[in-house]
PDB file of C-alpha atoms in Angstrom:
ATOM      1  CA  UNK A  18     147.046 146.466  13.911  1.00  0.00           C
ATOM      2  CA  UNK A  19     150.703 147.924  14.038  1.00  0.00           C
ATOM      3  CA  UNK A  20     153.737 145.493  13.966  1.00  0.00           C
ATOM      4  CA  UNK A  21     157.388 146.120  13.899  1.00  0.00           C
ATOM      5  CA  UNK A  22     159.241 142.871  12.485  1.00  0.00           C
ATOM      6  CA  UNK A  23     163.239 143.061  13.101  1.00  0.00           C
ATOM      7  CA  UNK A  24     164.139 139.735  11.716  1.00  0.00           C
ATOM      8  CA  UNK A  25     167.281 139.458  12.781  1.00  0.00           C
ATOM      9  CA  UNK A  26     167.623 138.162  16.644  1.00  0.00           C
ATOM     10  CA  UNK A  27     171.771 138.224  17.022  1.00  0.00           C
ATOM     11  CA  UNK A  28     174.010 139.809  14.946  1.00  0.00           C
ATOM     12  CA  UNK A  29     178.020 139.102  15.728  1.00  0.00           C
ATOM     13  CA  UNK A  30     180.885 140.950  13.318  1.00  0.00           C
ATOM     14  CA  UNK A  31     184.415 141.818  13.785  1.00  0.00           C
ATOM     15  CA  UNK A  32     185.453 144.868  14.333  1.00  0.00           C
ATOM     16  CA  UNK A  33     185.232 147.616  11.429  1.00  0.00           C
ATOM     17  CA  UNK A  34     182.831 145.716   8.968  1.00  0.00           C
ATOM     18  CA  UNK A  35     179.869 147.189   8.315  1.00  0.00           C
ATOM     19  CA  UNK A  36     176.422 146.023   9.266  1.00  0.00           C
ATOM     20  CA  UNK A  37     172.758 146.641   8.788  1.00  0.00           C
ATOM     21  CA  UNK A  38     170.000 145.997  10.693  1.00  0.00           C
ATOM     22  CA  UNK A  39     166.730 145.306   9.417  1.00  0.00           C
ATOM     23  CA  UNK A  40     163.597 146.533  10.131  1.00  0.00           C
ATOM     24  CA  UNK A  41     159.905 145.673   8.532  1.00  0.00           C
ATOM     25  CA  UNK A  42     156.654 147.252  10.137  1.00  0.00           C
ATOM     26  CA  UNK A  43     152.729 147.856   9.253  1.00  0.00           C
ATOM     27  CA  UNK A  44     150.683 150.009   9.950  1.00  0.00           C
ATOM     28  CA  UNK A  45     147.183 151.379   8.799  1.00  0.00           C
ATOM     29  CA  UNK A  46     148.075 154.916   9.524  1.00  0.00           C
ATOM     30  CA  UNK A  47     149.097 157.151   6.722  1.00  0.00           C
ATOM     31  CA  UNK A  48     151.022 159.096   9.068  1.00  0.00           C
ATOM     32  CA  UNK A  49     153.593 157.679  11.621  1.00  0.00           C
ATOM     33  CA  UNK A  50     157.143 157.871  12.917  1.00  0.00           C
ATOM     34  CA  UNK A  51     159.448 155.085  12.761  1.00  0.00           C
ATOM     35  CA  UNK A  52     162.616 155.267  15.496  1.00  0.00           C
ATOM     36  CA  UNK A  53     165.631 153.651  16.325  1.00  0.00           C
ATOM     37  CA  UNK A  54     166.865 152.900  19.857  1.00  0.00           C
ATOM     38  CA  UNK A  55     170.134 151.535  20.977  1.00  0.00           C
ATOM     39  CA  UNK A  56     169.959 149.622  24.167  1.00  0.00           C
ATOM     40  CA  UNK A  57     173.126 149.448  26.160  1.00  0.00           C
ATOM     41  CA  UNK A  58     173.991 146.919  28.873  1.00  0.00           C
ATOM     42  CA  UNK A  59     173.028 149.935  31.220  1.00  0.00           C
ATOM     43  CA  UNK A  60     169.611 149.134  30.107  1.00  0.00           C
ATOM     44  CA  UNK A  61     168.286 152.330  29.409  1.00  0.00           C
ATOM     45  CA  UNK A  62     167.335 152.723  26.027  1.00  0.00           C
ATOM     46  CA  UNK A  63     169.037 155.929  23.963  1.00  0.00           C
ATOM     47  CA  UNK A  64     167.031 157.721  21.146  1.00  0.00           C
ATOM     48  CA  UNK A  65     168.857 157.871  17.786  1.00  0.00           C
ATOM     49  CA  UNK A  66     166.768 158.594  15.146  1.00  0.00           C
ATOM     50  CA  UNK A  67     162.849 159.750  14.080  1.00  0.00           C
ATOM     51  CA  UNK A  68     161.858 159.908  10.696  1.00  0.00           C
ATOM     52  CA  UNK A  69     158.267 160.380   9.380  1.00  0.00           C
ATOM     53  CA  UNK A  70     156.190 158.792   6.918  1.00  0.00           C
ATOM     54  CA  UNK A  71     156.530 161.588   4.153  1.00  0.00           C
ATOM     55  CA  UNK A  72     160.304 161.509   4.842  1.00  0.00           C
ATOM     56  CA  UNK A  73     161.954 159.122   2.610  1.00  0.00           C
ATOM     57  CA  UNK A  74     165.018 160.641   2.072  1.00  0.00           C
ATOM     58  CA  UNK A  75     167.842 158.391   3.697  1.00  0.00           C
ATOM     59  CA  UNK A  76     170.347 160.063   6.254  1.00  0.00           C
ATOM     60  CA  UNK A  77     173.521 159.813   7.393  1.00  0.00           C
ATOM     61  CA  UNK A  78     174.593 160.759  11.292  1.00  0.00           C
ATOM     62  CA  UNK A  79     179.135 160.203  11.188  1.00  0.00           C
ATOM     63  CA  UNK A  80     178.714 156.293  11.096  1.00  0.00           C
ATOM     64  CA  UNK A  81     175.282 155.367  11.354  1.00  0.00           C
ATOM     65  CA  UNK A  82     172.815 155.471   8.164  1.00  0.00           C
ATOM     66  CA  UNK A  83     168.970 155.041   7.534  1.00  0.00           C
ATOM     67  CA  UNK A  84     167.112 153.932   4.655  1.00  0.00           C
ATOM     68  CA  UNK A  85     163.575 154.156   4.673  1.00  0.00           C
ATOM     69  CA  UNK A  86     161.800 152.783   2.352  1.00  0.00           C
ATOM     70  CA  UNK A  87     157.516 153.140   2.035  1.00  0.00           C
ATOM     71  CA  UNK A  88     156.933 150.762  -0.713  1.00  0.00           C
ATOM     72  CA  UNK A  89     158.522 147.950   1.303  1.00  0.00           C
ATOM     73  CA  UNK A  90     157.772 148.926   4.646  1.00  0.00           C
ATOM     74  CA  UNK A  91     161.219 149.027   5.708  1.00  0.00           C
ATOM     75  CA  UNK A  92     163.588 151.380   8.076  1.00  0.00           C
ATOM     76  CA  UNK A  93     166.819 149.810   7.712  1.00  0.00           C
ATOM     77  CA  UNK A  94     169.663 151.216   9.786  1.00  0.00           C
ATOM     78  CA  UNK A  95     173.671 150.352   9.159  1.00  0.00           C
ATOM     79  CA  UNK A  96     176.368 151.117  10.933  1.00  0.00           C
ATOM     80  CA  UNK A  97     179.467 151.904   9.256  1.00  0.00           C
ATOM     81  CA  UNK A  98     183.246 150.721  10.435  1.00  0.00           C
ATOM     82  CA  UNK A  99     181.203 148.934  13.369  1.00  0.00           C
ATOM     83  CA  UNK A 100     183.185 149.771  17.260  1.00  0.00           C
ATOM     84  CA  UNK A 101     183.125 147.268  19.866  1.00  0.00           C
ATOM     85  CA  UNK A 102     181.538 150.368  21.875  1.00  0.00           C
ATOM     86  CA  UNK A 103     178.221 149.630  19.174  1.00  0.00           C
ATOM     87  CA  UNK A 104     177.530 146.366  21.122  1.00  0.00           C
ATOM     88  CA  UNK A 105     173.920 146.626  21.969  1.00  0.00           C
ATOM     89  CA  UNK A 106     170.435 145.881  21.405  1.00  0.00           C
ATOM     90  CA  UNK A 107     169.245 147.853  18.817  1.00  0.00           C
ATOM     91  CA  UNK A 108     165.530 148.315  19.133  1.00  0.00           C
ATOM     92  CA  UNK A 109     163.166 149.587  16.042  1.00  0.00           C
ATOM     93  CA  UNK A 110     159.503 151.255  16.630  1.00  0.00           C
ATOM     94  CA  UNK A 111     156.488 152.535  15.279  1.00  0.00           C
ATOM     95  CA  UNK A 112     154.469 155.525  16.275  1.00  0.00           C
ATOM     96  CA  UNK A 113     150.905 156.140  15.678  1.00  0.00           C
ATOM     97  CA  UNK A 114     149.031 159.207  16.345  1.00  0.00           C
ATOM     98  CA  UNK A 115     145.736 158.633  19.177  1.00  0.00           C
ATOM     99  CA  UNK A 116     142.984 160.824  18.689  1.00  0.00           C
ATOM    100  CA  UNK A 117     143.011 162.879  21.922  1.00  0.00           C
ATOM    101  CA  UNK A 118     145.999 160.842  23.570  1.00  0.00           C
ATOM    102  CA  UNK A 119     149.383 160.094  23.440  1.00  0.00           C
ATOM    103  CA  UNK A 120     150.473 158.794  20.697  1.00  0.00           C
ATOM    104  CA  UNK A 121     151.146 154.628  21.056  1.00  0.00           C
ATOM    105  CA  UNK A 122     155.049 153.470  20.216  1.00  0.00           C
ATOM    106  CA  UNK A 123     155.597 149.409  19.847  1.00  0.00           C
ATOM    107  CA  UNK A 124     158.757 148.340  19.546  1.00  0.00           C
ATOM    108  CA  UNK A 125     160.329 145.372  17.716  1.00  0.00           C
ATOM    109  CA  UNK A 126     162.218 142.426  19.269  1.00  0.00           C
ATOM    110  CA  UNK A 127     164.909 143.779  19.107  1.00  0.00           C
ATOM    111  CA  UNK A 128     168.381 143.056  17.493  1.00  0.00           C
ATOM    112  CA  UNK A 129     171.614 141.774  19.946  1.00  0.00           C
ATOM    113  CA  UNK A 130     174.494 143.416  17.905  1.00  0.00           C
ATOM    114  CA  UNK A 131     178.102 142.270  18.939  1.00  0.00           C
ATOM    115  CA  UNK A 132     181.156 143.832  17.871  1.00  0.00           C
ATOM    116  CA  UNK A 133     184.120 141.633  18.343  1.00  0.00           C
ATOM    117  CA  UNK A 134     187.801 143.332  18.645  1.00  0.00           C
TER     118      UNK A 134
ATOM    119  CA  UNK B  19     170.296 164.343  36.893  1.00  0.00           C
ATOM    120  CA  UNK B  20     168.909 162.460  34.560  1.00  0.00           C
ATOM    121  CA  UNK B  21     165.573 163.309  32.353  1.00  0.00           C
ATOM    122  CA  UNK B  22     163.801 160.096  33.411  1.00  0.00           C
ATOM    123  CA  UNK B  23     164.133 158.416  36.720  1.00  0.00           C
ATOM    124  CA  UNK B  24     163.165 155.240  38.234  1.00  0.00           C
ATOM    125  CA  UNK B  25     163.606 154.249  41.974  1.00  0.00           C
ATOM    126  CA  UNK B  26     164.314 151.682  42.793  1.00  0.00           C
ATOM    127  CA  UNK B  27     167.058 149.791  40.249  1.00  0.00           C
ATOM    128  CA  UNK B  28     166.360 146.548  41.487  1.00  0.00           C
ATOM    129  CA  UNK B  29     163.668 145.150  43.742  1.00  0.00           C
ATOM    130  CA  UNK B  30     163.635 141.586  44.773  1.00  0.00           C
ATOM    131  CA  UNK B  31     159.945 140.324  46.127  1.00  0.00           C
ATOM    132  CA  UNK B  32     157.745 138.014  47.514  1.00  0.00           C
ATOM    133  CA  UNK B  33     154.672 136.776  45.637  1.00  0.00           C
ATOM    134  CA  UNK B  34     152.571 138.081  48.690  1.00  0.00           C
ATOM    135  CA  UNK B  35     154.425 141.250  49.128  1.00  0.00           C
ATOM    136  CA  UNK B  36     153.245 144.915  48.016  1.00  0.00           C
ATOM    137  CA  UNK B  37     155.467 147.403  46.185  1.00  0.00           C
ATOM    138  CA  UNK B  38     155.891 150.030  44.076  1.00  0.00           C
ATOM    139  CA  UNK B  39     158.041 151.257  40.998  1.00  0.00           C
ATOM    140  CA  UNK B  40     158.458 155.003  40.801  1.00  0.00           C
ATOM    141  CA  UNK B  41     159.085 157.066  37.755  1.00  0.00           C
ATOM    142  CA  UNK B  42     160.379 160.646  37.680  1.00  0.00           C
ATOM    143  CA  UNK B  43     160.462 163.055  34.766  1.00  0.00           C
ATOM    144  CA  UNK B  44     161.972 166.363  34.612  1.00  0.00           C
ATOM    145  CA  UNK B  45     161.726 167.034  30.768  1.00  0.00           C
ATOM    146  CA  UNK B  46     158.266 168.967  30.986  1.00  0.00           C
ATOM    147  CA  UNK B  47     156.611 166.176  29.247  1.00  0.00           C
ATOM    148  CA  UNK B  48     152.882 165.209  29.310  1.00  0.00           C
ATOM    149  CA  UNK B  49     152.802 161.627  28.151  1.00  0.00           C
ATOM    150  CA  UNK B  50     154.132 158.593  30.195  1.00  0.00           C
ATOM    151  CA  UNK B  51     154.631 155.241  29.772  1.00  0.00           C
ATOM    152  CA  UNK B  52     155.342 152.289  31.335  1.00  0.00           C
ATOM    153  CA  UNK B  53     156.882 148.692  29.330  1.00  0.00           C
ATOM    154  CA  UNK B  54     157.686 145.555  30.466  1.00  0.00           C
ATOM    155  CA  UNK B  55     161.338 143.596  28.857  1.00  0.00           C
ATOM    156  CA  UNK B  56     160.976 140.014  29.252  1.00  0.00           C
ATOM    157  CA  UNK B  57     163.712 137.834  28.561  1.00  0.00           C
ATOM    158  CA  UNK B  58     163.504 136.590  24.533  1.00  0.00           C
ATOM    159  CA  UNK B  59     160.479 138.908  24.150  1.00  0.00           C
ATOM    160  CA  UNK B  60     159.517 142.219  22.666  1.00  0.00           C
ATOM    161  CA  UNK B  61     159.315 145.590  24.500  1.00  0.00           C
ATOM    162  CA  UNK B  62     155.838 145.638  26.091  1.00  0.00           C
ATOM    163  CA  UNK B  63     153.325 148.591  26.335  1.00  0.00           C
ATOM    164  CA  UNK B  64     151.909 148.199  29.442  1.00  0.00           C
ATOM    165  CA  UNK B  65     150.150 151.610  30.431  1.00  0.00           C
ATOM    166  CA  UNK B  66     150.301 155.119  28.709  1.00  0.00           C
ATOM    167  CA  UNK B  67     148.666 158.655  30.601  1.00  0.00           C
ATOM    168  CA  UNK B  68     148.703 161.515  28.969  1.00  0.00           C
ATOM    169  CA  UNK B  69     147.979 164.872  31.333  1.00  0.00           C
ATOM    170  CA  UNK B  70     147.475 162.323  34.071  1.00  0.00           C
ATOM    171  CA  UNK B  71     144.775 160.489  32.671  1.00  0.00           C
ATOM    172  CA  UNK B  72     145.118 156.948  31.398  1.00  0.00           C
ATOM    173  CA  UNK B  73     144.829 156.039  27.860  1.00  0.00           C
ATOM    174  CA  UNK B  74     145.925 152.955  27.320  1.00  0.00           C
ATOM    175  CA  UNK B  75     145.506 149.557  29.326  1.00  0.00           C
ATOM    176  CA  UNK B  76     147.314 146.697  26.968  1.00  0.00           C
ATOM    177  CA  UNK B  77     144.989 144.063  28.776  1.00  0.00           C
ATOM    178  CA  UNK B  78     147.228 144.309  31.960  1.00  0.00           C
ATOM    179  CA  UNK B  79     146.927 141.979  34.843  1.00  0.00           C
ATOM    180  CA  UNK B  80     145.035 143.668  37.519  1.00  0.00           C
ATOM    181  CA  UNK B  81     148.293 143.273  39.987  1.00  0.00           C
ATOM    182  CA  UNK B  82     149.454 145.741  38.274  1.00  0.00           C
ATOM    183  CA  UNK B  83     147.855 149.106  38.889  1.00  0.00           C
ATOM    184  CA  UNK B  84     149.765 152.537  37.788  1.00  0.00           C
ATOM    185  CA  UNK B  85     148.855 156.195  38.966  1.00  0.00           C
ATOM    186  CA  UNK B  86     150.108 159.019  38.055  1.00  0.00           C
ATOM    187  CA  UNK B  87     149.833 161.968  40.507  1.00  0.00           C
ATOM    188  CA  UNK B  88     150.977 164.627  37.561  1.00  0.00           C
ATOM    189  CA  UNK B  89     152.477 164.803  34.437  1.00  0.00           C
ATOM    190  CA  UNK B  90     156.006 164.310  36.629  1.00  0.00           C
ATOM    191  CA  UNK B  91     155.401 161.690  38.218  1.00  0.00           C
ATOM    192  CA  UNK B  92     154.410 157.680  37.674  1.00  0.00           C
ATOM    193  CA  UNK B  93     154.046 154.818  39.932  1.00  0.00           C
ATOM    194  CA  UNK B  94     153.250 150.911  38.902  1.00  0.00           C
ATOM    195  CA  UNK B  95     151.922 149.217  42.327  1.00  0.00           C
ATOM    196  CA  UNK B  96     152.235 145.328  42.595  1.00  0.00           C
ATOM    197  CA  UNK B  97     150.487 143.186  44.582  1.00  0.00           C
ATOM    198  CA  UNK B  98     150.760 139.408  44.604  1.00  0.00           C
ATOM    199  CA  UNK B  99     152.939 139.196  41.456  1.00  0.00           C
ATOM    200  CA  UNK B 100     153.839 135.953  39.755  1.00  0.00           C
ATOM    201  CA  UNK B 101     157.386 134.806  39.215  1.00  0.00           C
ATOM    202  CA  UNK B 102     156.953 134.852  35.658  1.00  0.00           C
ATOM    203  CA  UNK B 103     156.241 138.594  36.245  1.00  0.00           C
ATOM    204  CA  UNK B 104     160.007 139.088  37.125  1.00  0.00           C
ATOM    205  CA  UNK B 105     161.293 141.839  34.145  1.00  0.00           C
ATOM    206  CA  UNK B 106     162.739 144.924  33.900  1.00  0.00           C
ATOM    207  CA  UNK B 107     160.041 147.682  33.622  1.00  0.00           C
ATOM    208  CA  UNK B 108     161.258 150.450  31.825  1.00  0.00           C
ATOM    209  CA  UNK B 109     159.308 154.137  32.079  1.00  0.00           C
ATOM    210  CA  UNK B 110     159.171 156.442  29.745  1.00  0.00           C
ATOM    211  CA  UNK B 111     157.967 159.835  28.872  1.00  0.00           C
ATOM    212  CA  UNK B 112     157.556 162.427  25.802  1.00  0.00           C
ATOM    213  CA  UNK B 113     155.418 165.025  24.770  1.00  0.00           C
ATOM    214  CA  UNK B 114     152.821 163.230  23.551  1.00  0.00           C
ATOM    215  CA  UNK B 115     152.516 164.177  20.408  1.00  0.00           C
ATOM    216  CA  UNK B 116     153.155 161.642  17.103  1.00  0.00           C
ATOM    217  CA  UNK B 117     156.124 162.866  16.212  1.00  0.00           C
ATOM    218  CA  UNK B 118     158.006 163.347  19.520  1.00  0.00           C
ATOM    219  CA  UNK B 119     160.351 160.344  20.177  1.00  0.00           C
ATOM    220  CA  UNK B 120     160.029 158.908  23.913  1.00  0.00           C
ATOM    221  CA  UNK B 121     162.638 159.095  26.497  1.00  0.00           C
ATOM    222  CA  UNK B 122     163.675 156.020  28.701  1.00  0.00           C
ATOM    223  CA  UNK B 123     164.251 155.848  32.210  1.00  0.00           C
ATOM    224  CA  UNK B 124     167.228 152.985  33.235  1.00  0.00           C
ATOM    225  CA  UNK B 125     164.312 150.787  34.300  1.00  0.00           C
ATOM    226  CA  UNK B 126     163.738 148.481  37.211  1.00  0.00           C
ATOM    227  CA  UNK B 127     165.085 145.203  37.670  1.00  0.00           C
ATOM    228  CA  UNK B 128     162.303 143.432  39.581  1.00  0.00           C
ATOM    229  CA  UNK B 129     162.265 139.511  40.419  1.00  0.00           C
ATOM    230  CA  UNK B 130     159.361 137.929  41.850  1.00  0.00           C
ATOM    231  CA  UNK B 131     160.879 134.763  44.168  1.00  0.00           C
TER     232      UNK B 131
END
């Protein structure tokens, strides 16, 4: 069965510090996708990034970067020079294909990130 | 207009009431999802619909009854709920394929009294 584990329940750092959110996943499929979502206080989950199981290249988008390592089944997310606006709950998710049906997206328990001014 | 719209945003209902949550997506997606988010618990997938057909029921109690009349609309009918059903109910939509992300509504905050 598929599973996503985010061991860090809460993280608090001072503004401008770098912070890494960990994500470990389990799946039996060879083809799958991984995602990161941000949930600000408003409640809506905002999509941040998608990564497929065959692409282990790291990705950088502004202050955000993602490190996908298939060997350790990890997909970690780093925010560089954090800002107060980065405060939110961040979710890692895994998508597995289902024959003749929509993909099933499973979420980790989330990491609450607080950035102190 | 946001891609996925949920109404109402907040709902308080008694255990004997019947109410419905509504979700509408304007993205042309084929798949729609209901998730439940409780305090201190992971996001729980409840139901998945693909082209109006239910493809996943994640052992959800029968007091939750989904309805998907078309690919753009999804309902969650509620009856005889329990206080522990109080949670944020999130609707999402996607193209339905493996390599597409889901887009979420802002959720309905449900309180059962």
